[in-house]
Short mmCIF file of C-alpha atoms in Angstrom, two decimals:
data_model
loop_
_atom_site.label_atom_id
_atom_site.label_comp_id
_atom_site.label_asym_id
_atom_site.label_seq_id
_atom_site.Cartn_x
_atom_site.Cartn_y
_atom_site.Cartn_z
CA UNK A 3 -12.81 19.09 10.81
CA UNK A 4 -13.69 19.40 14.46
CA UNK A 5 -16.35 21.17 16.40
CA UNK A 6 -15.97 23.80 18.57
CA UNK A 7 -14.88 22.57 22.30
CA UNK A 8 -17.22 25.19 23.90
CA UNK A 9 -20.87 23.25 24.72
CA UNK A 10 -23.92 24.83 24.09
CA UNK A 11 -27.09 24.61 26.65
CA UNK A 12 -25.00 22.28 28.14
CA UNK A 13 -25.82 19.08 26.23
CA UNK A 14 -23.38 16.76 24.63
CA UNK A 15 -21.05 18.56 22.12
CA UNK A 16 -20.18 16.51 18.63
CA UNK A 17 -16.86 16.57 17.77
CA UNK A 18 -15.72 15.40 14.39
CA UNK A 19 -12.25 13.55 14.04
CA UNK A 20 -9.73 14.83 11.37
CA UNK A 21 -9.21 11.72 9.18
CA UNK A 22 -5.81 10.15 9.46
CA UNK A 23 -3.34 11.59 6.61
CA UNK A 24 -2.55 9.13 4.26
CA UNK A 25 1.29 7.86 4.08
CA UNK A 26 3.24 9.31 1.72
CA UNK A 27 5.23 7.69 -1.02
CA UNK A 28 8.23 7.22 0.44
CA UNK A 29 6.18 5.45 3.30
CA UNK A 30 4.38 3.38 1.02
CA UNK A 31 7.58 2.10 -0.27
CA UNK A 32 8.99 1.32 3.08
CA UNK A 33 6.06 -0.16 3.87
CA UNK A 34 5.99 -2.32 0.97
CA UNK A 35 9.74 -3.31 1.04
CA UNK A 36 9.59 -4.37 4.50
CA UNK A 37 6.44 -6.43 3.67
CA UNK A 38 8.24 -8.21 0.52
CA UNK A 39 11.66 -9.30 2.74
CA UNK A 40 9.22 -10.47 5.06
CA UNK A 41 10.75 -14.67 5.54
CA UNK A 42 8.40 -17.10 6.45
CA UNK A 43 8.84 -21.00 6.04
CA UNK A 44 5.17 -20.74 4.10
CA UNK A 45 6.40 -17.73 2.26
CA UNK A 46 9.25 -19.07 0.99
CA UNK A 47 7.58 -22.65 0.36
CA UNK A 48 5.26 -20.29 -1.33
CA UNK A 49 7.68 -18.72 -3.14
CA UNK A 50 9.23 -21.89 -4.30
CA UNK A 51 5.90 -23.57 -5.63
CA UNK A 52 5.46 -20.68 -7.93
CA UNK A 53 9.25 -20.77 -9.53
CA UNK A 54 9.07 -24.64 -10.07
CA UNK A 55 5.35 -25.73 -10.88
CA UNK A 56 6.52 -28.84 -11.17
CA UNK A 57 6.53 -29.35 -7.63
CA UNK A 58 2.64 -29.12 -7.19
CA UNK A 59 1.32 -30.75 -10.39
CA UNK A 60 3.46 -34.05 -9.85
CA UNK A 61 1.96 -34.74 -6.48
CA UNK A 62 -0.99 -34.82 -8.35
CA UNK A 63 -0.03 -37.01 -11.28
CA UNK A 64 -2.06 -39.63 -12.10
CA UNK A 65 0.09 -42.62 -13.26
CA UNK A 66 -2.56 -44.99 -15.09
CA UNK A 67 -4.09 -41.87 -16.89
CA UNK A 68 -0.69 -39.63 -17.95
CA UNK A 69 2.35 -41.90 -18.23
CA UNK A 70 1.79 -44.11 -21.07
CA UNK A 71 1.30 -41.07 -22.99
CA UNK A 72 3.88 -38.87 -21.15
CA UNK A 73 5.97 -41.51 -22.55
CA UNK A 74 4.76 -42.14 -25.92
CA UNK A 75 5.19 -38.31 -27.01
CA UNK A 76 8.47 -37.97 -25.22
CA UNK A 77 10.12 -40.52 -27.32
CA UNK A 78 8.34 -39.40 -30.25
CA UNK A 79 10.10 -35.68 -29.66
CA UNK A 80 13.15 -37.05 -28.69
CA UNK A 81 13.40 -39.26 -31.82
CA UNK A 82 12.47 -35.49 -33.84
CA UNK A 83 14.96 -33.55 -32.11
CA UNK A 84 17.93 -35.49 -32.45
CA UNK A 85 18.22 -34.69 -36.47
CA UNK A 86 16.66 -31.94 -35.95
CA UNK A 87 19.38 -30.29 -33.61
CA UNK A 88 21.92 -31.72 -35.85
CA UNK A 89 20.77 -29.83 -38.70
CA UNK A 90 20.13 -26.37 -37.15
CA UNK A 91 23.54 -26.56 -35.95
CA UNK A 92 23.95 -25.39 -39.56
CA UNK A 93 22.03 -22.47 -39.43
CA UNK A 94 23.69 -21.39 -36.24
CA UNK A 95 27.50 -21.63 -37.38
CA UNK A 96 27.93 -24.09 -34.65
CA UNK A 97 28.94 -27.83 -34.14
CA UNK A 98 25.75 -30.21 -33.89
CA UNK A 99 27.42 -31.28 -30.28
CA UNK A 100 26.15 -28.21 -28.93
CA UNK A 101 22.85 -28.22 -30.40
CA UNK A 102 22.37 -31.53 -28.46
CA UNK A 103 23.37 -29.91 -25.47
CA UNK A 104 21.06 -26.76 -26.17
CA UNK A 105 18.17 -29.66 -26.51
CA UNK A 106 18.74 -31.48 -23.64
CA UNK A 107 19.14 -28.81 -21.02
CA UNK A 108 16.08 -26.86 -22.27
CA UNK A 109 13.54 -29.70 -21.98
CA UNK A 110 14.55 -30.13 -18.32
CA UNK A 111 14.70 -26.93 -17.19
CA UNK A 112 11.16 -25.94 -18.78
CA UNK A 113 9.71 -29.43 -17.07
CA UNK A 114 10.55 -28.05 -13.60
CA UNK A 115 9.50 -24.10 -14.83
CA UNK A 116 6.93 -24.33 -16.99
CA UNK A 117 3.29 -23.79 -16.63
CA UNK A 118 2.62 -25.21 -20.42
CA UNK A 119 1.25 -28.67 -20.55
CA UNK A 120 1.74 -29.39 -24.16
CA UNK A 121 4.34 -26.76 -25.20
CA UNK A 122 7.99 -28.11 -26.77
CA UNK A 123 10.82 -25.78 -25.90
CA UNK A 124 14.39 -26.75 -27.75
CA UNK A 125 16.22 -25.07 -31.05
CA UNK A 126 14.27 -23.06 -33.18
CA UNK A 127 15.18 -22.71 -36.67
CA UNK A 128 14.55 -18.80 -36.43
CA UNK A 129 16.31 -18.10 -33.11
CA UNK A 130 19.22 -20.39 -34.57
CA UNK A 131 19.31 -18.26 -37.48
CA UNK A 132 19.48 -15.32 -35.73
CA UNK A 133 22.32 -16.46 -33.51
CA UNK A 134 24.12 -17.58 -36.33
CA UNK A 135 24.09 -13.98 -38.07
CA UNK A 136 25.59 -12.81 -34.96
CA UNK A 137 28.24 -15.36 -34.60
CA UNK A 138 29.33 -14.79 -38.57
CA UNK A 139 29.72 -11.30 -37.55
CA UNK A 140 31.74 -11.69 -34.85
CA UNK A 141 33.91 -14.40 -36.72
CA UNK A 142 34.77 -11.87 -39.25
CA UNK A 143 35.65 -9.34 -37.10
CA UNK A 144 38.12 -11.63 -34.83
CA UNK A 145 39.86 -12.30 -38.30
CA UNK A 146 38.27 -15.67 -38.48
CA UNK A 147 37.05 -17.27 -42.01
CA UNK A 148 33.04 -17.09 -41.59
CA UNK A 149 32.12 -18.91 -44.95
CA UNK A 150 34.37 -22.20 -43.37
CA UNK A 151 31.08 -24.63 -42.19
CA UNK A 152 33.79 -26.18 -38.97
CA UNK A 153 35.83 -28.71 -39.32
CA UNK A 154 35.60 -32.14 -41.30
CA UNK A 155 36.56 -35.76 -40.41
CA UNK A 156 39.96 -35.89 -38.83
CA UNK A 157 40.51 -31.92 -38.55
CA UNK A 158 41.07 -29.94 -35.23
CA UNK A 159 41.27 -26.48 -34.16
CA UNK A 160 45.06 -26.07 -34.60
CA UNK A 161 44.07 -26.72 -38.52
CA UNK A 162 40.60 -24.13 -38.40
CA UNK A 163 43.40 -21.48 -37.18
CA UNK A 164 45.98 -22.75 -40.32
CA UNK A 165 42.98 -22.46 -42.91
CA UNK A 166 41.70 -19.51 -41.57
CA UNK A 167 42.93 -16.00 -41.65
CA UNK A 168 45.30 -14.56 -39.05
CA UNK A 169 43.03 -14.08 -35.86
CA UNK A 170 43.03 -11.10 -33.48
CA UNK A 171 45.40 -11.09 -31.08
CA UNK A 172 44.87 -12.99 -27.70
CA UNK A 173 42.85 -15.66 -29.51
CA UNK A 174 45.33 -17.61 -31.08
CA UNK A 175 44.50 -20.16 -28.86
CA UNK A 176 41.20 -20.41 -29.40
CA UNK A 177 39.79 -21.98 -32.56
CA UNK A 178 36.89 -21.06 -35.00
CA UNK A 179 34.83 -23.61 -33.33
CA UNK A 180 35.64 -22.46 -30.07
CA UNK A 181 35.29 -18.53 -30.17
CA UNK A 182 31.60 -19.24 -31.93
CA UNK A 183 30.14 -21.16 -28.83
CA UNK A 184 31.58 -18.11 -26.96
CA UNK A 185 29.48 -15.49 -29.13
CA UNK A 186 26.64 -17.67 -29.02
CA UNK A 187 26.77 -18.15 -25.22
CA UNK A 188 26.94 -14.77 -24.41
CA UNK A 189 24.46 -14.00 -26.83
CA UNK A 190 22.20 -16.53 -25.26
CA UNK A 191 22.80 -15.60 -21.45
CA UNK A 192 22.27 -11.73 -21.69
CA UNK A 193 19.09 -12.73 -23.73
CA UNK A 194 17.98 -14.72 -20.87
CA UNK A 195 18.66 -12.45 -18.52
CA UNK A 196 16.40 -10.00 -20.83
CA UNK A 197 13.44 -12.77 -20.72
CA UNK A 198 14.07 -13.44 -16.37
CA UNK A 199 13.53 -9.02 -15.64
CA UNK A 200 10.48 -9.06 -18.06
CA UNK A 201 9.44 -11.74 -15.81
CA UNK A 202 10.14 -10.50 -12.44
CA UNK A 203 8.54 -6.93 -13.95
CA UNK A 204 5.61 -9.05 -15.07
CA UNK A 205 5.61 -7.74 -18.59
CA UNK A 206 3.73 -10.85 -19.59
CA UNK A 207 1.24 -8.91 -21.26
CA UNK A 208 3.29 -7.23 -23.52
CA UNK A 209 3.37 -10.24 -25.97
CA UNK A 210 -1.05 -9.47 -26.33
CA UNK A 211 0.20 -6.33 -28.24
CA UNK A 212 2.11 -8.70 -31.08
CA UNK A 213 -0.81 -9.42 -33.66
CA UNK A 214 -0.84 -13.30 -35.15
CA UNK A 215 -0.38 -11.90 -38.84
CA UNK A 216 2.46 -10.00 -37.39
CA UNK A 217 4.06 -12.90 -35.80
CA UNK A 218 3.24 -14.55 -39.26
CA UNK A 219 5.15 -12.26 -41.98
CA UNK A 220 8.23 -12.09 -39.27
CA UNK A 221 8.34 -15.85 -39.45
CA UNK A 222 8.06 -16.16 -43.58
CA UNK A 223 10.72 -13.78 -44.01
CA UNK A 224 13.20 -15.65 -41.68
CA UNK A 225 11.92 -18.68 -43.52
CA UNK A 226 13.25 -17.06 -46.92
CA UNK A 227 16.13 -16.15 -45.33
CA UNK A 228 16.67 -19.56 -43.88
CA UNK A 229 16.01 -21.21 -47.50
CA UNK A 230 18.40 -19.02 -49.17
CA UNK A 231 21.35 -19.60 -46.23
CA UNK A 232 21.00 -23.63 -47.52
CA UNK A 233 20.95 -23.25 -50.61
CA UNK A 234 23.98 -23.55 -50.32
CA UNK A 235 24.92 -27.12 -48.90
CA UNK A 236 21.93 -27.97 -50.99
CA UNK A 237 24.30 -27.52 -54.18
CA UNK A 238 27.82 -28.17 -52.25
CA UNK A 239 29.24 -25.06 -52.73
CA UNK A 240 30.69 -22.37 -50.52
CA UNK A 241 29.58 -18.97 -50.89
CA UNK A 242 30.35 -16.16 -48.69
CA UNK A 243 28.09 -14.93 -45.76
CA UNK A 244 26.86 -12.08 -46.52
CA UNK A 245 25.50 -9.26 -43.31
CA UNK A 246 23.18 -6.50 -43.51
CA UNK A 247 20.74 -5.25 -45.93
CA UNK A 248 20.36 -6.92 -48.92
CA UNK A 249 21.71 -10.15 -47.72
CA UNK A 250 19.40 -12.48 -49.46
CA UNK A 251 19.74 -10.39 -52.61
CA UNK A 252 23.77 -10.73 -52.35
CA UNK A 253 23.84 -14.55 -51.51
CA UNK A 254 21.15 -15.53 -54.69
CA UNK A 255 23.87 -13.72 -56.74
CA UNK A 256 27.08 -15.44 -55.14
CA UNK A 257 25.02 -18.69 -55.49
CA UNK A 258 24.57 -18.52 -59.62
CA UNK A 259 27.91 -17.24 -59.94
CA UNK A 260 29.11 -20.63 -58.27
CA UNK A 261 26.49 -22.75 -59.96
CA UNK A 262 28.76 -24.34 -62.20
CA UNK A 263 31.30 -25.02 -58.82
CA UNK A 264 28.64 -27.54 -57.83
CA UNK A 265 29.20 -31.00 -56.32
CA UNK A 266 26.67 -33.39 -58.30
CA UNK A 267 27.52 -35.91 -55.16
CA UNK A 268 25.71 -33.27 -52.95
CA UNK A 269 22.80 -31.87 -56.12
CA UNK A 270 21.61 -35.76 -56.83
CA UNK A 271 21.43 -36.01 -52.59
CA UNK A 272 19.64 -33.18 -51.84
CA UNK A 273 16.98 -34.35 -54.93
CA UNK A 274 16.43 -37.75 -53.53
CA UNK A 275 16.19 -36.52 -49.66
CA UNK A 276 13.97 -33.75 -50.49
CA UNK A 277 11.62 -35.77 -52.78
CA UNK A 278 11.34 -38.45 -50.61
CA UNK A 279 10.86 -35.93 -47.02
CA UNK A 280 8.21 -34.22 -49.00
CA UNK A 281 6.50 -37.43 -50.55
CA UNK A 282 6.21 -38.25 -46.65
CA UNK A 283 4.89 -34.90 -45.26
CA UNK A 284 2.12 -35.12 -47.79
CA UNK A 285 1.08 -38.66 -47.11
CA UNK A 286 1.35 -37.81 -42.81
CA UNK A 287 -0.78 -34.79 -43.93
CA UNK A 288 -3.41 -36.51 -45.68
CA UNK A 289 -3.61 -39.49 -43.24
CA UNK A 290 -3.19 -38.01 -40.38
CA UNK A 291 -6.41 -39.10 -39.25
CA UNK A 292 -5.21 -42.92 -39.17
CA UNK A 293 -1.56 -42.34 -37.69
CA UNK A 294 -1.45 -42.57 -34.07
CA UNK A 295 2.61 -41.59 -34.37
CA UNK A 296 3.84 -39.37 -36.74
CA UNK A 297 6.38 -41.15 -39.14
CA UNK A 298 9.89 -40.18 -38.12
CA UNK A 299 10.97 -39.69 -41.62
CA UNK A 300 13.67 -37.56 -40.81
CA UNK A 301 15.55 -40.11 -38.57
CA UNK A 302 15.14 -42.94 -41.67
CA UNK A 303 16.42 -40.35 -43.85
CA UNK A 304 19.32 -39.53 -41.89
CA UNK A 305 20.22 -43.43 -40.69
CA UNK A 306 19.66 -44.79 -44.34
CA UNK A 307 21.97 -41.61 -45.75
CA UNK A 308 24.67 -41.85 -43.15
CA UNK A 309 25.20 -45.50 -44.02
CA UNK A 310 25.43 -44.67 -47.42
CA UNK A 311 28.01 -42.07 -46.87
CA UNK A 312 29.56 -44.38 -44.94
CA UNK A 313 29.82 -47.42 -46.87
CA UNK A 314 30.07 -45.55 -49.94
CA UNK A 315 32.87 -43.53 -48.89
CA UNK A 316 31.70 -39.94 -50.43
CA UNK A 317 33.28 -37.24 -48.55
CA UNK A 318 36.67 -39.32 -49.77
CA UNK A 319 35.58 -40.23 -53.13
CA UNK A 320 33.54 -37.21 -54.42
CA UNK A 321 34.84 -34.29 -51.74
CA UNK A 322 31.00 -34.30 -50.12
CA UNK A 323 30.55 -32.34 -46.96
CA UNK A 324 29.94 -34.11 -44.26
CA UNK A 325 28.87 -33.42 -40.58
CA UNK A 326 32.46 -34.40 -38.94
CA UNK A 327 33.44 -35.72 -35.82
CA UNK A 328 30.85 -35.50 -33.01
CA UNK A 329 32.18 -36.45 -29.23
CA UNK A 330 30.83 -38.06 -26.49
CA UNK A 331 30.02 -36.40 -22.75
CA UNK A 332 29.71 -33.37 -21.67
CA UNK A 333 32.32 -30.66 -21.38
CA UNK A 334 33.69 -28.66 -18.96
CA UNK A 335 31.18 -25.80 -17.99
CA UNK A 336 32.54 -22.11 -18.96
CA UNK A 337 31.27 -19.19 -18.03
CA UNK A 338 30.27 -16.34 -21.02
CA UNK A 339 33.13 -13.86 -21.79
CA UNK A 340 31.47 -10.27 -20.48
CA UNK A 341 33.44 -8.78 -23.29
CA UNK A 342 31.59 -10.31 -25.57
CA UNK A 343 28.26 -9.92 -23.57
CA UNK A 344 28.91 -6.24 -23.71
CA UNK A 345 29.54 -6.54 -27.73
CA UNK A 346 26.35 -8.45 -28.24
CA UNK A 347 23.88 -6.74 -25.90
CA UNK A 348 22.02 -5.15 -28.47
CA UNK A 349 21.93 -8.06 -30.21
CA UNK A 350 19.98 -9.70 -27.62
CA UNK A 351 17.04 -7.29 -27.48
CA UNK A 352 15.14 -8.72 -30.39
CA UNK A 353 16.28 -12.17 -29.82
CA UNK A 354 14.49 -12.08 -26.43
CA UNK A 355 11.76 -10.42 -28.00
CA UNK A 356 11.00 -13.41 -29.93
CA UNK A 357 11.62 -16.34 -28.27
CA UNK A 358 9.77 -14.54 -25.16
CA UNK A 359 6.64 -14.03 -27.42
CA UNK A 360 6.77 -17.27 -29.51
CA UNK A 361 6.54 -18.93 -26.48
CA UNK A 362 3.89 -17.47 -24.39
CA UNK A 363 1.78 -17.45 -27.48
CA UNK A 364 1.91 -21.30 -27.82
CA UNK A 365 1.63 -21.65 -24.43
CA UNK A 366 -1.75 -19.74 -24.64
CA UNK A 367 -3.70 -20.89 -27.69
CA UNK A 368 -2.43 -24.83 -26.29
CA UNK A 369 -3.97 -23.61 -22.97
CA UNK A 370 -6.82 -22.15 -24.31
CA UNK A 371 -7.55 -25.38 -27.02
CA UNK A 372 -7.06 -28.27 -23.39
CA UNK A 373 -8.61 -26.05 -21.34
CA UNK A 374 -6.13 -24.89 -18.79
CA UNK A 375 -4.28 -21.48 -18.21
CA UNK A 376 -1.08 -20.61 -18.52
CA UNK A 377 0.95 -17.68 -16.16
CA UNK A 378 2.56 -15.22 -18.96
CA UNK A 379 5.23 -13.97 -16.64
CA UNK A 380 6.17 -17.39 -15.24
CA UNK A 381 6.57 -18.25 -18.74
CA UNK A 382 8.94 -15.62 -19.36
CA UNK A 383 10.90 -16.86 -16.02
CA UNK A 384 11.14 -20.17 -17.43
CA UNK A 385 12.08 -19.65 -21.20
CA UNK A 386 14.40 -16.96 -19.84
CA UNK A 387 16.08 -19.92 -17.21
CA UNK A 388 16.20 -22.13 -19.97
CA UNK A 389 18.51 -19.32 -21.96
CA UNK A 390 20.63 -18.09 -18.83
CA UNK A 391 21.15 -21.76 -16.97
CA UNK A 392 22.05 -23.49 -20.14
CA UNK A 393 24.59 -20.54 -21.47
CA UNK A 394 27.09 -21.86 -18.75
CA UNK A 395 26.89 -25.26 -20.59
CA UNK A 396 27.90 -24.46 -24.22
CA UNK A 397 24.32 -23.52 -25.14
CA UNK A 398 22.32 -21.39 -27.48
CA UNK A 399 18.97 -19.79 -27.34
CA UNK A 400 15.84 -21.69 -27.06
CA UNK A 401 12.14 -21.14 -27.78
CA UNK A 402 9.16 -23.09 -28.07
CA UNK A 403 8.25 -24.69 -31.36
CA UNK A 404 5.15 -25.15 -32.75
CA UNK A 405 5.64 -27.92 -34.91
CA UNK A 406 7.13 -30.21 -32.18
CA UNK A 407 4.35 -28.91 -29.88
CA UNK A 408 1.70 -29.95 -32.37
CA UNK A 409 3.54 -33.40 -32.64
CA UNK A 410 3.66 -33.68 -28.76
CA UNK A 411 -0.13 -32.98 -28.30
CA UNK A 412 -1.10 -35.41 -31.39
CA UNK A 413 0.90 -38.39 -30.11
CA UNK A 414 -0.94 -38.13 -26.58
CA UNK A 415 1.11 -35.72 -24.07
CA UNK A 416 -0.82 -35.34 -21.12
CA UNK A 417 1.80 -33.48 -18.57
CA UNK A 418 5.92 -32.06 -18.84
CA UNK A 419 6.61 -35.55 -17.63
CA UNK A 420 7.09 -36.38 -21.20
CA UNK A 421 9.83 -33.40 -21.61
CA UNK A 422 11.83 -35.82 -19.38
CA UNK A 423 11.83 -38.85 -21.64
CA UNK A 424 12.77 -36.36 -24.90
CA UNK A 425 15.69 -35.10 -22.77
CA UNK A 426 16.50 -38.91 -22.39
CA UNK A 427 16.41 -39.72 -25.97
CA UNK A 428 18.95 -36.84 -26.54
CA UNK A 429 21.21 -38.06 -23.25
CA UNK A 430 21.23 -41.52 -25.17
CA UNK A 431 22.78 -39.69 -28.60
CA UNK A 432 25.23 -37.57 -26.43
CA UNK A 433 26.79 -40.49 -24.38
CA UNK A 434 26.98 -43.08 -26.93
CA UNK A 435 25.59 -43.02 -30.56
CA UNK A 436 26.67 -39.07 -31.10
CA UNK A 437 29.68 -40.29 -33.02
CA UNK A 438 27.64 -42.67 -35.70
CA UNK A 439 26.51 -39.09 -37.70
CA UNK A 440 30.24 -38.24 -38.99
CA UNK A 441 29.60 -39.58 -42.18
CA UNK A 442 26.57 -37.59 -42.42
CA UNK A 443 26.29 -35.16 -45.43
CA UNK A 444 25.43 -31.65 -44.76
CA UNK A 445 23.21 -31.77 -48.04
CA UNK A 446 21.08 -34.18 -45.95
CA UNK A 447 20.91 -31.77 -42.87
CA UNK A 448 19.93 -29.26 -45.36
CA UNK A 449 16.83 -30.78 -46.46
CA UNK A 450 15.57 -31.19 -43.25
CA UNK A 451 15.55 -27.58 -42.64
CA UNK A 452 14.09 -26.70 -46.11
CA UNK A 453 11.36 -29.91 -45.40
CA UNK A 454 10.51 -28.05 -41.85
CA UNK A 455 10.06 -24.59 -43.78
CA UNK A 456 7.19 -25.93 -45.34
CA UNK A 457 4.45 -24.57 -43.08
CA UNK A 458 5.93 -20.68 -43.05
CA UNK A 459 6.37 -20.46 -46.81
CA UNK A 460 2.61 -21.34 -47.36
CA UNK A 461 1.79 -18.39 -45.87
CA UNK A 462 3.10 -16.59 -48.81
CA UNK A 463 -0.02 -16.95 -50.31
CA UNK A 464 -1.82 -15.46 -47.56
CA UNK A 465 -0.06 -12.25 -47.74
CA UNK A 466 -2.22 -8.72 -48.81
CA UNK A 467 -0.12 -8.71 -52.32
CA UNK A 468 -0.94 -12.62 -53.57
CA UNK A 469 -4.44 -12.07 -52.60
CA UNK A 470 -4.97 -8.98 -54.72
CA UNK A 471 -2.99 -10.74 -57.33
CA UNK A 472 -4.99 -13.94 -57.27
CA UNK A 473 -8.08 -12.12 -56.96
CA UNK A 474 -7.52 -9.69 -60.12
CA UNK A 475 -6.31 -13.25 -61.69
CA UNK A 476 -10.17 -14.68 -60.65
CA UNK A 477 -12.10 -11.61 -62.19
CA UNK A 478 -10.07 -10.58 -65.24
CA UNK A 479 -11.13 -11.85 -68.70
CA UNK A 480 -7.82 -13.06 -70.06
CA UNK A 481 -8.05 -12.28 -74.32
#
């Protein structure tokens, strides 16, 4: 407060200021929205720099250090994503033409975005599983024959419509194939656009609040599920999908009723992949200490299988399902039907949810185990870009994986450079050797997906119910 004007004895009188009010609120926020539209040509540089990383670590690339092992993982991970995103095209309801897409714009998109080093962002069996469940939905409820797997050698959409039931109106001229890349696109791009406002929100930190054993028992049920939904091209029968609770339940039950429906083409195929994919995870696992490269097992499978399809004639000779025609090049780009964004949005929350937290927490413990950090909400900016960029080109939802990430840092990845060289490797497959994998059984595809399950279903043992059970097995005298 001040002091009394009048003077006393005549000396000096001290006179204390009122301190300055502070602003209000709706000052503040002025304030602070006039400071954030601010332009500058080092503000927006700035701005710039932080959306694309990219741009300041590659100044700084060493080339006689990083590249030959940039370049060494990148075809490594290219060479494991090509069957790879042919056989989660399964688990998706979709054509493997897309899932090459989905792989090949997500890998460049996170190079330029991402702040990861090490981490492998492409099709994730649990994303694609839940994007498939959405898609078999929506099938059904356009009038469209969900337990159909898309079309064989030689067919085309204007068969999918004959074979299928009557769809709704004002899709009759769009196929099965067709209206599930549009469910699957809009799914993707309202999921991304989910992931890009967590980012500009900066709810990074939200992912800290997911426990690891959490994370854990959501993954080994979706691997259950997963197992169960190939079971089915496993055996070479076709079984209903079923939706909603009690789904796994339903489809073990539709699966012994057509037991004896089996194709013994597809059983003895499935045997001889799946012993000989396992046979070769065990040896990488216990000699991993004397393999440089990871054996691409999966590729020899598939090349050594498709010939014998080929040559052998089995989809003619013994009715086998077989992958179908794959084309060359890239197609038009479409933009997601906001109908269907509007029908799916829900759908998207816990899709987001998990691709968003799967990936900042491999981006984190690889950070943490190289020593470098990782931004949480740039991370959510760039898996979110590499969902809403990539919906406009017949893609699905991507996450990173840890298995390829594991495979990328063993086989020397020093930088993103070598996300670059995978997203070459799949560029080769869509431009030219796409159409060698028509002859391709499904029951191959299959086993891949079961073989990569491997790590999740372990953890069944580390569950709260097998411990008790193998512990009371340890201590109980058995008469």
């Amino acid at each position: 407060m001040e002091a009394s004007p009048e003077q006393q004895g005549g000396g000096p009188v001290l006179v204390r200021r009122r301190p300055p009010e502070p602003p209000g609120l709706h000052e503040r926020l002025k304030a602070r929205l006039r400071w954030s539209c601010e332009c500058s040509r080092r503000g927006a540089w700035g701005l710039v720099r932080d959306l694309l990383p990219a741009i300041h670590w590659l100044r700084r690339y060493r080339l006689r250090e990083d590249l030959a092992g940039d370049v060494m993982s990148g075809l490594v991970i290219g060479i494991i994503l090509v069957p790879q995103a042919i056989a989660y095209s399964l688990l998706a309801g979709l054509q493997p033409i897309y899932s090459l897409y989905t792989s090949f714009f997500a890998n460049l998109i996170y190079f330029l975005m991402g702040t990861s080093r090490h981490v492998s962002v492409g099709i994730f069996s649990l994303l694609c599983l839940m994007v498939g469940q959405v898609v078999d939905r929506e099938l059904l409820l356009a009038g469209f024959d969900a337990a159909q797997d898309g079309p064989g050698p030689g067919d085309n959409s204007s068969a999918l419509n004959a074979s299928a039931t009557m769809p709704a109106p004002g899709l009759q001229e769009c196929g099965r194939d067709c209206y599930a890349i549009r469910v699957a696109t809009a799914l993707t791009l309202v999921a991304g656009i989910y992931q890009v406002l967590m980012g500009v929100l900066r709810l990074g930190f939200v992912s800290a609040y997911l426990s690891q054993p959490l994370l854990d028992g959501f993954a080994m049920g979706a691997s259950l599920t997963i197992l169960t939904s190939q079971l089915k091209h496993l055996l070479g029968v076709r079984v209903p999908r079923h939706q909603g609770p009690g789904m796994v339940v339903r489809t073990w039950l539709s699966l012994l009723r057509s037991a004896g429906q089996a194709n013994l083409c597809d059983v003895f195929t499935s045997a001889v992949c799946l012993a000989t994919l396992l046979a070769s995870k065990e040896l990488s696992d216990r000699c991993q200490h004397r393999l440089k490269v990871p054996l691409p097992t999966e590729l020899l499978v598939i090349v050594v299988a498709t010939l014998v399809s080929h040559l052998g004639q089995l989809h003619a000779r013994f009715g086998s399902s077989v992958a179908g025609d794959i084309p060359t090049g890239f197609m038009a780009p479409r933009a997601p039907d906001p109908g269907l964004m509007w029908r799916v949005a829900l759908d998207a929350v816990p899709l987001a949810l998990v691709s968003s937290t799967f990936s900042i927490s491999l981006a984190e413990m690889f950070a943490r185990s190289h020593g470098y950090s990782v931004r949480a909400d740039q991370e959510l900016l760039a898996v979110g870009c590499c969902n809403v960029l990539p919906a406009f080109f017949h893609c699905f939802a991507t996450s990173a994986a840890l298995a390829k990430s594991l495979v990328k840092t063993a086989t020397g990845c020093r930088t993103q450079l070598s996300s670059v060289v995978s997203a070459t490797v799949v560029l080769l497959v869509l431009l030219a050797l796409a159409p060698l994998f028509r002859d391709l059984q499904r029951s191959v595809l299959a086993c891949v997906i079961v073989v990569s399950l491997r790590g999740a279903l372990r953890k069944v043992g580390d569950t709260a119910v097998f411990q008790e059970v193998g512990t009371i097995s340890r201590t109980r005298k058995w008469w």
